[in-house]
Every structure is written in C-alpha cells, then in structure tokens.
C-alpha cells in the first residue's frame, strides 16, 4: 500500500486509479460488500484469492466467516478517510521510519501513480521494489518478497 495521502490523491486525480478504486467506495457502504461476499456460500470472497492455494483460501475463510470478522475487515476501508476520493483535505505526515514498498505492476487495485507519488512523503530510508506480479505478492512471488523484506531488515536494523 503506498502512502495513504498519495493513494488518496491518485484516487481523486488519476483516471487510471479512479477506475481501479471503484471497489473502495463499494467497500465503504455498510452492508453492501458483506452481502456480496457472503452470497452463494462466499463465492465472490473465494474468487478474490485466485493466486492462493486451496489451504490458504480455507484459512482465510475460517477467519472471515466468523461472526463480525468480515465487517471488521471492511471497516478498514470505512475508517480510512485518507483514501476518501472526495476529501482532498485529509492529510497524513511524512514517514521517517525506514520503509519498503513492494508493488506488483500488474496489480488491479493499485496503479503506478500512487506508488510513484508515495516517494515524496518518505523522509527516512526508502526502498521501492517493482515486481512483475499482481496484487497478491506473497502468493505470486513468495521468495522474492521474503528476500526483499529480509534485506530491508538487515539494512535498517540497529545492532
């Protein structure tokens, strides 16, 4: 996820991100996403994890089918005013913590504009890695993601 201010600006200003982010406003409508995701024995929810192994999908479902869990997960979108497509006055500060952003250039939800704009908010050590992958990086390029995270920790760990 890029810096929230960069993502919010991209939703408001970038036609590509606007198209990619139509799901955000849908997820922000209480009850709407829950109805979609629980219909037909959670068929739409299962479809989201097409890059995941069946045992991973089963694990996600075991968590998200518990009473209130799906709503709790969707509440992240409902409480994240920084990705509100109509509120340009939402501000988030610069990031001084060492930060690693790993982005899949085939991601259907997060476009290039927001990940490139995020660099402007980084004041601490910042590493950006672009992978030839989609949204589910851990499932699509597990070894590479692990390597990048471990390298980031080695670079930024104080002994």
PDB file of N, CA, C and O in Angstrom, residues 5 16 20 28-29 45 48 62 81 102 106 127 137 139 158:
ATOM      1  N   UNK A   5      -1.777   9.356   1.702  1.00  0.00           N
ATOM      2  CA  UNK A   5      -2.048  10.636   1.036  1.00  0.00           C
ATOM      3  C   UNK A   5      -1.811  10.514  -0.468  1.00  0.00           C
ATOM      4  O   UNK A   5      -2.574  11.072  -1.270  1.00  0.00           O
ATOM      5  N   UNK A  16      -6.764   6.425 -14.175  1.00  0.00           N
ATOM      6  CA  UNK A  16      -6.460   5.005 -14.049  1.00  0.00           C
ATOM      7  C   UNK A  16      -6.743   4.513 -12.635  1.00  0.00           C
ATOM      8  O   UNK A  16      -7.385   3.476 -12.442  1.00  0.00           O
ATOM      9  N   UNK A  20      -9.468   1.786 -11.022  1.00  0.00           N
ATOM     10  CA  UNK A  20      -9.010   0.670 -10.187  1.00  0.00           C
ATOM     11  C   UNK A  20      -9.654   0.698  -8.797  1.00  0.00           C
ATOM     12  O   UNK A  20      -9.748  -0.325  -8.134  1.00  0.00           O
ATOM     13  N   UNK A  28     -16.925   0.821   1.303  1.00  0.00           N
ATOM     14  CA  UNK A  28     -17.253   1.800   2.335  1.00  0.00           C
ATOM     15  C   UNK A  28     -18.747   1.863   2.635  1.00  0.00           C
ATOM     16  O   UNK A  28     -19.149   2.469   3.613  1.00  0.00           O
ATOM     17  N   UNK A  29     -19.569   1.215   1.829  1.00  0.00           N
ATOM     18  CA  UNK A  29     -21.018   1.218   2.046  1.00  0.00           C
ATOM     19  C   UNK A  29     -21.383   0.089   3.012  1.00  0.00           C
ATOM     20  O   UNK A  29     -21.304  -1.082   2.641  1.00  0.00           O
ATOM     21  N   UNK A  45     -15.995 -13.902  -2.369  1.00  0.00           N
ATOM     22  CA  UNK A  45     -14.845 -13.812  -1.473  1.00  0.00           C
ATOM     23  C   UNK A  45     -13.798 -14.858  -1.851  1.00  0.00           C
ATOM     24  O   UNK A  45     -12.610 -14.559  -1.922  1.00  0.00           O
ATOM     25  N   UNK A  48     -11.631 -13.860  -4.865  1.00  0.00           N
ATOM     26  CA  UNK A  48     -10.587 -12.846  -4.671  1.00  0.00           C
ATOM     27  C   UNK A  48      -9.213 -13.491  -4.586  1.00  0.00           C
ATOM     28  O   UNK A  48      -8.222 -12.938  -5.027  1.00  0.00           O
ATOM     29  N   UNK A  62     -11.905 -19.424   7.139  1.00  0.00           N
ATOM     30  CA  UNK A  62     -12.154 -19.803   8.531  1.00  0.00           C
ATOM     31  C   UNK A  62     -12.137 -18.579   9.442  1.00  0.00           C
ATOM     32  O   UNK A  62     -12.824 -18.555  10.462  1.00  0.00           O
ATOM     33  N   UNK A  81     -10.184   7.538   6.029  1.00  0.00           N
ATOM     34  CA  UNK A  81     -10.551   8.765   5.315  1.00  0.00           C
ATOM     35  C   UNK A  81      -9.472   9.200   4.335  1.00  0.00           C
ATOM     36  O   UNK A  81      -9.737   9.927   3.411  1.00  0.00           O
ATOM     37  N   UNK A 102       6.788  -2.740  -1.784  1.00  0.00           N
ATOM     38  CA  UNK A 102       6.888  -3.739  -2.847  1.00  0.00           C
ATOM     39  C   UNK A 102       5.566  -3.687  -3.595  1.00  0.00           C
ATOM     40  O   UNK A 102       4.499  -3.842  -2.994  1.00  0.00           O
ATOM     41  N   UNK A 106       1.253  -5.417 -12.109  1.00  0.00           N
ATOM     42  CA  UNK A 106       0.007  -5.921 -12.684  1.00  0.00           C
ATOM     43  C   UNK A 106      -1.138  -5.875 -11.671  1.00  0.00           C
ATOM     44  O   UNK A 106      -2.177  -6.494 -11.864  1.00  0.00           O
ATOM     45  N   UNK A 127      12.974   2.264   0.211  1.00  0.00           N
ATOM     46  CA  UNK A 127      13.268   1.349  -0.879  1.00  0.00           C
ATOM     47  C   UNK A 127      11.962   1.013  -1.587  1.00  0.00           C
ATOM     48  O   UNK A 127      10.974   0.650  -0.940  1.00  0.00           O
ATOM     49  N   UNK A 137       1.175 -10.429  -3.753  1.00  0.00           N
ATOM     50  CA  UNK A 137       2.615 -10.613  -3.935  1.00  0.00           C
ATOM     51  C   UNK A 137       3.167 -11.833  -3.208  1.00  0.00           C
ATOM     52  O   UNK A 137       4.013 -12.543  -3.749  1.00  0.00           O
ATOM     53  N   UNK A 139       1.744 -14.601  -2.560  1.00  0.00           N
ATOM     54  CA  UNK A 139       1.356 -15.827  -3.240  1.00  0.00           C
ATOM     55  C   UNK A 139       2.013 -15.942  -4.617  1.00  0.00           C
ATOM     56  O   UNK A 139       2.286 -17.038  -5.086  1.00  0.00           O
ATOM     57  N   UNK A 158      19.271  -1.748  13.849  1.00  0.00           N
ATOM     58  CA  UNK A 158      20.353  -1.222  14.667  1.00  0.00           C
ATOM     59  C   UNK A 158      20.808  -2.335  15.605  1.00  0.00           C
ATOM     60  O   UNK A 158      19.998  -2.927  16.328  1.00  0.00           O
TER      61      UNK A 158
END
